[in-house]
mmCIF file of C-alpha atoms in Angstrom:
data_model
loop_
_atom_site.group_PDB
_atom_site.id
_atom_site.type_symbol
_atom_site.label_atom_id
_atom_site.label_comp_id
_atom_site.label_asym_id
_atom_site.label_seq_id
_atom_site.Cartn_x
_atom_site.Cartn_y
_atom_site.Cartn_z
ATOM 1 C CA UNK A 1 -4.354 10.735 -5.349
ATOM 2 C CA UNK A 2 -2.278 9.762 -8.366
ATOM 3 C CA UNK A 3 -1.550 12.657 -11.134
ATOM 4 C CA UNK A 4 0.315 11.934 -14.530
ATOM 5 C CA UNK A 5 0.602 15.359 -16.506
ATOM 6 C CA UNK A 6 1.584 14.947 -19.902
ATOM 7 C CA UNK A 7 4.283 11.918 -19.603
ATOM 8 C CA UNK A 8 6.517 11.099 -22.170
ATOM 9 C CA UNK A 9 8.684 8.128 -22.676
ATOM 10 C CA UNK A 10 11.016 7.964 -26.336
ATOM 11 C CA UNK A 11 13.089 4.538 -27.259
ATOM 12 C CA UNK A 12 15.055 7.254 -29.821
ATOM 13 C CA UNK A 13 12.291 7.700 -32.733
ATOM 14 C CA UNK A 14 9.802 5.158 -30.982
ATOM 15 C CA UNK A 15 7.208 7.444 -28.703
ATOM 16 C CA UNK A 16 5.947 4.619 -26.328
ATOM 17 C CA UNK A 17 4.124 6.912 -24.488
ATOM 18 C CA UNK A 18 3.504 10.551 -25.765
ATOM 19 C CA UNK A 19 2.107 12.831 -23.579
ATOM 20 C CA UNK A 20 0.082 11.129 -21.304
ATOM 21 C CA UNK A 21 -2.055 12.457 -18.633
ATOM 22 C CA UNK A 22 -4.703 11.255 -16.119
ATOM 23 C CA UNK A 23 -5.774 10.917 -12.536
ATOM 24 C CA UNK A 24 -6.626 7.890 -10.240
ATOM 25 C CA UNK A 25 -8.701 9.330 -7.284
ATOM 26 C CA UNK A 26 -8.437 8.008 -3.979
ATOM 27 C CA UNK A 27 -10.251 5.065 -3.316
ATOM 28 C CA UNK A 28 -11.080 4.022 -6.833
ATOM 29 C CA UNK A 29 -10.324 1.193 -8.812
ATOM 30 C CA UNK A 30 -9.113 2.476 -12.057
ATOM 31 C CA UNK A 31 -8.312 1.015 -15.358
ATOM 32 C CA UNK A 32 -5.700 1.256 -18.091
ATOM 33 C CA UNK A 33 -6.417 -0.071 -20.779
ATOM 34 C CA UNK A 34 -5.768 -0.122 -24.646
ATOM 35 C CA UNK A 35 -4.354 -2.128 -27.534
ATOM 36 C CA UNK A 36 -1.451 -4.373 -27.821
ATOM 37 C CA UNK A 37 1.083 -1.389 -28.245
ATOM 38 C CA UNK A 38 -0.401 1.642 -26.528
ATOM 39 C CA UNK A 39 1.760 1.881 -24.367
ATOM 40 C CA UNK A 40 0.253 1.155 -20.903
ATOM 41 C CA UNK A 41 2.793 -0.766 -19.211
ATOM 42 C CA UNK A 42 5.488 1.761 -19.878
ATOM 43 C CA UNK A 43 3.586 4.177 -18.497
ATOM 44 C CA UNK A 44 3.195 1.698 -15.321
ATOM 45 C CA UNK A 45 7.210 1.542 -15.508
ATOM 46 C CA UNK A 46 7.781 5.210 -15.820
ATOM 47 C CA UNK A 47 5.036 5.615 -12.792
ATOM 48 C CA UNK A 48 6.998 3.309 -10.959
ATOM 49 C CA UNK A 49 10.446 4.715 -11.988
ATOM 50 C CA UNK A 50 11.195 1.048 -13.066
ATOM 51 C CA UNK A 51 12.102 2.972 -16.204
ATOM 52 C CA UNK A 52 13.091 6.992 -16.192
ATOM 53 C CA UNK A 53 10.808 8.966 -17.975
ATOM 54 C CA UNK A 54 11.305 10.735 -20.841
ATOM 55 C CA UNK A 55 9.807 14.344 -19.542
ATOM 56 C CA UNK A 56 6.994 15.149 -17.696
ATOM 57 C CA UNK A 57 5.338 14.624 -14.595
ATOM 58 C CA UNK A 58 4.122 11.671 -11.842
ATOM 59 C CA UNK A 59 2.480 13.505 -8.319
ATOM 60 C CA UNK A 60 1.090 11.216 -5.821
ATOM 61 C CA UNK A 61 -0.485 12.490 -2.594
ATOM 62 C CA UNK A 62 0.316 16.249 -4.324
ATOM 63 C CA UNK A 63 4.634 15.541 -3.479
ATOM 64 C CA UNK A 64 6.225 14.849 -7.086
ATOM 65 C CA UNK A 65 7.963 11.212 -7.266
ATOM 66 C CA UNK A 66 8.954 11.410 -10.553
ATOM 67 C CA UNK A 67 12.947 11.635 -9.647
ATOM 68 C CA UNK A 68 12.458 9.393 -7.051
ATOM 69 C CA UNK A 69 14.345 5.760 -6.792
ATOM 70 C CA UNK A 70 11.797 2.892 -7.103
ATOM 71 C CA UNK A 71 12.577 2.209 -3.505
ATOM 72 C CA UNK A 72 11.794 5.587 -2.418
ATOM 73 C CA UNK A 73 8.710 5.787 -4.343
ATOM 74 C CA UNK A 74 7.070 2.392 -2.632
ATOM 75 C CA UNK A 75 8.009 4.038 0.562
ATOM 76 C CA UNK A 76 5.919 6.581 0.128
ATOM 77 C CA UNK A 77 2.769 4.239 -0.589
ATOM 78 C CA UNK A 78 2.971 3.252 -4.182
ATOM 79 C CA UNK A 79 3.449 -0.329 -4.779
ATOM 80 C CA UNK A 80 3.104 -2.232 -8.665
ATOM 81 C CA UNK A 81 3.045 -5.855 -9.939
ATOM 82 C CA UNK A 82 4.566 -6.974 -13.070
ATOM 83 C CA UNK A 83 3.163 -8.482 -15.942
ATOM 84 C CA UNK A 84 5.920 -11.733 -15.576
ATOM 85 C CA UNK A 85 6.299 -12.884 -11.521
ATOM 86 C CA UNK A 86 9.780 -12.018 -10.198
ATOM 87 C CA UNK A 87 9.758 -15.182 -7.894
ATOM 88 C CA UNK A 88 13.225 -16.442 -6.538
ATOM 89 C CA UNK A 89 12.705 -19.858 -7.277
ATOM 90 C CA UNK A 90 14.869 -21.176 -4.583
ATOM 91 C CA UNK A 91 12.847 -19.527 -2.145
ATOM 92 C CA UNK A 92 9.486 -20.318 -0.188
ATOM 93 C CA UNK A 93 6.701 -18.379 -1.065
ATOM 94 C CA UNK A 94 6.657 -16.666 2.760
ATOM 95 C CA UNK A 95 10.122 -15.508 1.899
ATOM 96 C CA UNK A 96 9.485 -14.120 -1.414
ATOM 97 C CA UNK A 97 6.984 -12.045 -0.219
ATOM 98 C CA UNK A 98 8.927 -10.995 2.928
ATOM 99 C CA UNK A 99 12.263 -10.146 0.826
ATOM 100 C CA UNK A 100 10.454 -8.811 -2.349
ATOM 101 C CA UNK A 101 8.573 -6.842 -0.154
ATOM 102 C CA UNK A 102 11.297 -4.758 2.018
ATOM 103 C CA UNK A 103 11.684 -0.953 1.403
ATOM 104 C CA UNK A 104 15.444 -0.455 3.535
ATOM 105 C CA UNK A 105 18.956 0.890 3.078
ATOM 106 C CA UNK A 106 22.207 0.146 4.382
ATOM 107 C CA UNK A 107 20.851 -0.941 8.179
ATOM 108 C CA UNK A 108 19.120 -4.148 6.508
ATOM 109 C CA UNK A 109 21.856 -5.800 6.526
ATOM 110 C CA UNK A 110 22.060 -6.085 10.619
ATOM 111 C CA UNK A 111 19.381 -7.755 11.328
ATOM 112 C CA UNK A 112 17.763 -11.030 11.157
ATOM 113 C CA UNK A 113 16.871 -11.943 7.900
ATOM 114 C CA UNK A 114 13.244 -12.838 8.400
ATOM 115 C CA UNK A 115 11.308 -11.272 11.987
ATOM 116 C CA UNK A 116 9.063 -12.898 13.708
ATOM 117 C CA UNK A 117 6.572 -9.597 13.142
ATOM 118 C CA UNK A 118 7.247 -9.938 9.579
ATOM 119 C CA UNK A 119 6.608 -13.811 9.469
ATOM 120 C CA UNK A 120 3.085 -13.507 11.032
ATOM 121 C CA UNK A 121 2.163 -9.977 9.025
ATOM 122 C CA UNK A 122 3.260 -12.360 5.871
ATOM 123 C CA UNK A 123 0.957 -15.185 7.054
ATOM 124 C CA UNK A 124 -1.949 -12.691 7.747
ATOM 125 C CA UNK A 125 -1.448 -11.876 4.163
ATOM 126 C CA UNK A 126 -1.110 -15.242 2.614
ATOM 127 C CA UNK A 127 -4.172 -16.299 4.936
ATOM 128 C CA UNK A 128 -6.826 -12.955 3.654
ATOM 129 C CA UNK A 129 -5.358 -14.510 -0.092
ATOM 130 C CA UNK A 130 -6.533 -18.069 0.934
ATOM 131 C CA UNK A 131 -2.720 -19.521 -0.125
ATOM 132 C CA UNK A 132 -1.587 -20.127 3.532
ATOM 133 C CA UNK A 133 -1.416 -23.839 2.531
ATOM 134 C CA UNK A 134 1.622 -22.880 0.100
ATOM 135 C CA UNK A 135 3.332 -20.478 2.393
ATOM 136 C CA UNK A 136 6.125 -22.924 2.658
ATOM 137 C CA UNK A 137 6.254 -24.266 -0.773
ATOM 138 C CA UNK A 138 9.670 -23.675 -2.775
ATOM 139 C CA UNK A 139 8.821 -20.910 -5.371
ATOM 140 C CA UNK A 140 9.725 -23.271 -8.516
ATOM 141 C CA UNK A 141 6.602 -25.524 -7.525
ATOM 142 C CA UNK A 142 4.197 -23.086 -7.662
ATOM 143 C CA UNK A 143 1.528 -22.509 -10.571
ATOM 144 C CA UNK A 144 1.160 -19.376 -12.772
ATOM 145 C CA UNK A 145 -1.974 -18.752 -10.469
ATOM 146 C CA UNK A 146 -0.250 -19.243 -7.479
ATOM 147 C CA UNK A 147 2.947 -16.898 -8.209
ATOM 148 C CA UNK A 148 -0.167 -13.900 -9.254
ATOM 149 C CA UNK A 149 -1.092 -15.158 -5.594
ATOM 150 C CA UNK A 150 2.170 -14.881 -3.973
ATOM 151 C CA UNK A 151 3.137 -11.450 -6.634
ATOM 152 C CA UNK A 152 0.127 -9.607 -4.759
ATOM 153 C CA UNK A 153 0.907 -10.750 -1.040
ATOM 154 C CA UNK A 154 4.552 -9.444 -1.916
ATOM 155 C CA UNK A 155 3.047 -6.189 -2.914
ATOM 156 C CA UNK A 156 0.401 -6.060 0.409
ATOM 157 C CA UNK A 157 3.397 -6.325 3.002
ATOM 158 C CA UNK A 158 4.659 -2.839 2.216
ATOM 159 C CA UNK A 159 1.254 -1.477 3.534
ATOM 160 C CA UNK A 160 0.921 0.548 0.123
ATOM 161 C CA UNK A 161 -1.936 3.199 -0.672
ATOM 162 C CA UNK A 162 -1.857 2.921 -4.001
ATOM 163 C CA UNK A 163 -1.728 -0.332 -6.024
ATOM 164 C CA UNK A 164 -0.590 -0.718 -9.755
ATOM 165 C CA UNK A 165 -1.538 -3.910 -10.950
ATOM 166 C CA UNK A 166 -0.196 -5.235 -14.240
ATOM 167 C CA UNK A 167 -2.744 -8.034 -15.703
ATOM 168 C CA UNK A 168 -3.094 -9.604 -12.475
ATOM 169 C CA UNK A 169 -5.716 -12.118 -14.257
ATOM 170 C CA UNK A 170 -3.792 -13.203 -17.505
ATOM 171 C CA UNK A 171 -3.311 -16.112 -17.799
ATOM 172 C CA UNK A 172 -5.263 -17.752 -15.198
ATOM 173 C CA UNK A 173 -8.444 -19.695 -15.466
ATOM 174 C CA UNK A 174 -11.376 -18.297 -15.137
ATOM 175 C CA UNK A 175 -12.144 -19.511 -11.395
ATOM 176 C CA UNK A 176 -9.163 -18.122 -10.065
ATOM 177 C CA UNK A 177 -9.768 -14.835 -12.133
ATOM 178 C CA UNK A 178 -12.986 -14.347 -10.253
ATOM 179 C CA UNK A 179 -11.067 -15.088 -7.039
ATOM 180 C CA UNK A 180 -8.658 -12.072 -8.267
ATOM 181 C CA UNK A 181 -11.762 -9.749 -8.488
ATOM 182 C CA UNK A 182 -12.456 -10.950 -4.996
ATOM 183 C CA UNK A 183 -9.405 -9.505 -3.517
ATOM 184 C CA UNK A 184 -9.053 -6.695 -5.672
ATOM 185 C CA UNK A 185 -12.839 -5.589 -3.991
ATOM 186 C CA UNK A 186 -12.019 -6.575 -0.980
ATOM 187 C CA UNK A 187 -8.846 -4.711 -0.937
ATOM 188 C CA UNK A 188 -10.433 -1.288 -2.324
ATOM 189 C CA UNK A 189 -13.536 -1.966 0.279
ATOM 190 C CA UNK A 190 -10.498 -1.499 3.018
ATOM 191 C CA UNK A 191 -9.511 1.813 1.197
ATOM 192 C CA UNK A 192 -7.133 0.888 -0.836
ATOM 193 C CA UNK A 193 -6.802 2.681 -3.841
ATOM 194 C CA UNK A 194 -5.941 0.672 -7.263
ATOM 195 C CA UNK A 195 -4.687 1.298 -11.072
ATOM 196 C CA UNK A 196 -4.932 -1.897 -12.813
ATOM 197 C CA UNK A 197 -3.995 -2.645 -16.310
ATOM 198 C CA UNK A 198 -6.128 -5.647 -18.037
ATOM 199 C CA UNK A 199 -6.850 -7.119 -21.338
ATOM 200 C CA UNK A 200 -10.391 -8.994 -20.178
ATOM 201 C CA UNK A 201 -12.516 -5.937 -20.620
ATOM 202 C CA UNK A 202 -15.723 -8.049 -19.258
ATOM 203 C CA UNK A 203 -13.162 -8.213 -16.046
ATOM 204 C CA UNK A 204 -12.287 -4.111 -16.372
ATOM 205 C CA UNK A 205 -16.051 -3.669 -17.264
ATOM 206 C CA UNK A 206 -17.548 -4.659 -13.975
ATOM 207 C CA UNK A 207 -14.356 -4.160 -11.703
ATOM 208 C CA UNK A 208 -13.844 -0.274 -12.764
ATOM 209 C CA UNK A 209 -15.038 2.721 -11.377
ATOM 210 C CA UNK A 210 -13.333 4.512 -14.068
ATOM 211 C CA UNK A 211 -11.744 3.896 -17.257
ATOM 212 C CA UNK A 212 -8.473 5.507 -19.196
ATOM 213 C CA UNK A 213 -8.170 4.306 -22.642
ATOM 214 C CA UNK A 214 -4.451 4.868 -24.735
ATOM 215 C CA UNK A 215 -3.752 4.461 -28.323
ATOM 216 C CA UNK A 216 -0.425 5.165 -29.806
ATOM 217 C CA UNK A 217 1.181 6.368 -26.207
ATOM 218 C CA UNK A 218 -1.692 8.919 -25.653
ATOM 219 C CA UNK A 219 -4.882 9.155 -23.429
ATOM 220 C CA UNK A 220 -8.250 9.027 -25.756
ATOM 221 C CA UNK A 221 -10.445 8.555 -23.706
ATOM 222 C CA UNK A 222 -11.284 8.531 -19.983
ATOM 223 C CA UNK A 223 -14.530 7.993 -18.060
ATOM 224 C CA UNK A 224 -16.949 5.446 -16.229
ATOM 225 C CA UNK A 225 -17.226 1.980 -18.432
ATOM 226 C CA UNK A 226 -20.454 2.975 -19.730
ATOM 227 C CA UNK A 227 -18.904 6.277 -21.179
ATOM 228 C CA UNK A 228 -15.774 4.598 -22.155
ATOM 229 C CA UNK A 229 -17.204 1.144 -23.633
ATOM 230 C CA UNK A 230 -19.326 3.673 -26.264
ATOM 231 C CA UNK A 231 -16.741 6.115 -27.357
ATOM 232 C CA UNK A 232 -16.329 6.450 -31.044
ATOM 233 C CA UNK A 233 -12.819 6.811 -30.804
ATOM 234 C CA UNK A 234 -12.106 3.784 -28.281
ATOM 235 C CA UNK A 235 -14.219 1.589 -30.949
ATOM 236 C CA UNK A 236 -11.804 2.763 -33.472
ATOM 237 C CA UNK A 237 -8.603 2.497 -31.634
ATOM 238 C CA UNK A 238 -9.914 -1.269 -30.590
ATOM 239 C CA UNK A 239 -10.122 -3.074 -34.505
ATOM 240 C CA UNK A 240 -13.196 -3.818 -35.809
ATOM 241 C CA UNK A 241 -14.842 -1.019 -33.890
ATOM 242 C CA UNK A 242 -15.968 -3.784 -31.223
ATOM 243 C CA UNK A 243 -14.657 -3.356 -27.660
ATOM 244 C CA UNK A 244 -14.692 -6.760 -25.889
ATOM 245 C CA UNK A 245 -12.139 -9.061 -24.735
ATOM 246 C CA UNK A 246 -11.381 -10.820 -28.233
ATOM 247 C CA UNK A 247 -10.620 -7.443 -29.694
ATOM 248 C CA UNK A 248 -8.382 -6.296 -26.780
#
């Protein structure tokens, strides 16, 4: 569903991400995962076209997106979280996620600012998340947890096929964490496709139906957990030659 062929993105000397390349297929829940510096959420931002790309390649659905504005690319299906919630304070959680949430040009601007379709698709969302309670809660009260909460109900209103997560779990405790998982299964159970980068490898361990490992901008290493969790060269890349979640 998702192709990356040999992406490249250069801060002038610094290679951040060096030739790249992997595929998420349809339906999957796949991981990205690597050391502090590897260079997996700048990959996530060239994906997303948050940042342009240095040179090569991002296909999705087999049309290339690479040159596409951000906007354009989550109209065609591909939606992403960041690492840091984008919340507008001032607003209530059922308007972040309407406003954050709208792919639209020019002809936005002459029409009601929040539809009564797009209040009740919002509250479907916030009620499948279990957060209806805060739906009218100003954005500035809201926990770390709950902004993750309100991030992905954002990201769910564009009706995307493709997912990007970035560390949707850190930070939180470990009850809400599992209640993460929850949604992120129930989600792909629906059909909905997901690339998630995480740092609790227990959490990518059991969640993943495949794993692609960077070091040092590249891709060493891709495969189920089981392959992935006893490659030589992922032990390296992860000091101390132990792959768990103190070492990542």
């Amino acid at each position: 569903m998702l192709e990356i062929r040999n992406l490249c993105k250069y801060f002038g000397g610094i290679k951040a991400v060096d030739g790249a390349s992997f595929e998420v297929e349809r339906g999957s829940i796949t991981a990205l995962i690597g050391p502090n510096g590897a260079g997996k959420t700048t990959a996530f931002n060239c994906i997303s076209r948050t940042l342009v790309p240095t040179s090569g390649e991002v296909w999705l659905d087999g049309q290339q997106i690479d040159h596409l504005r951000p906007h354009k690319i989550t109209a065609k299906g591909l939606s992403r979280t960041f690492q840091i919630s984008r919340n507008l304070a001032d607003m209530t959680v059922i308007e972040n996620v309407i406003v954050q949430s709208r792919v639209e040009g020019f002809s936005g601007l002459f029409r009601p600012a929040i539809s009564p379709q797009e209040k009740d698709k919002a509250l479907g969302i916030l009620d499948f998340l279990g957060i209806t309670r805060i739906a009218y809660e100003d954005g500035h009260n809201l926990s770390y947890g709950q902004k993750k909460l309100m991030d992905l109900a954002a990201l769910l209103m564009s009706d995307p096929k493709i997912i990007l997560l970035d560390e949707p779990a850190g930070g939180v405790n470990p009850s809400l964490m599992e209640e993460i998982v929850g949604h992120i299964r129930a989600l792909n159970a629906k059909g909905l496709t997901v690339l998630i980068v995480e740092h609790n490898m227990d959490l990518i361990m059991r969640l993943s139906h495949k794993v692609v490992v960077m070091a040092q901008g590249r891709v060493i290493c891709q495969g189920t957990p089981d392959i992935v969790r006893k490659d030589p060269a992922v032990l390296e890349a992860y000091l101390g030659g132990v792959l768990d979640a103190e070492a990542a």
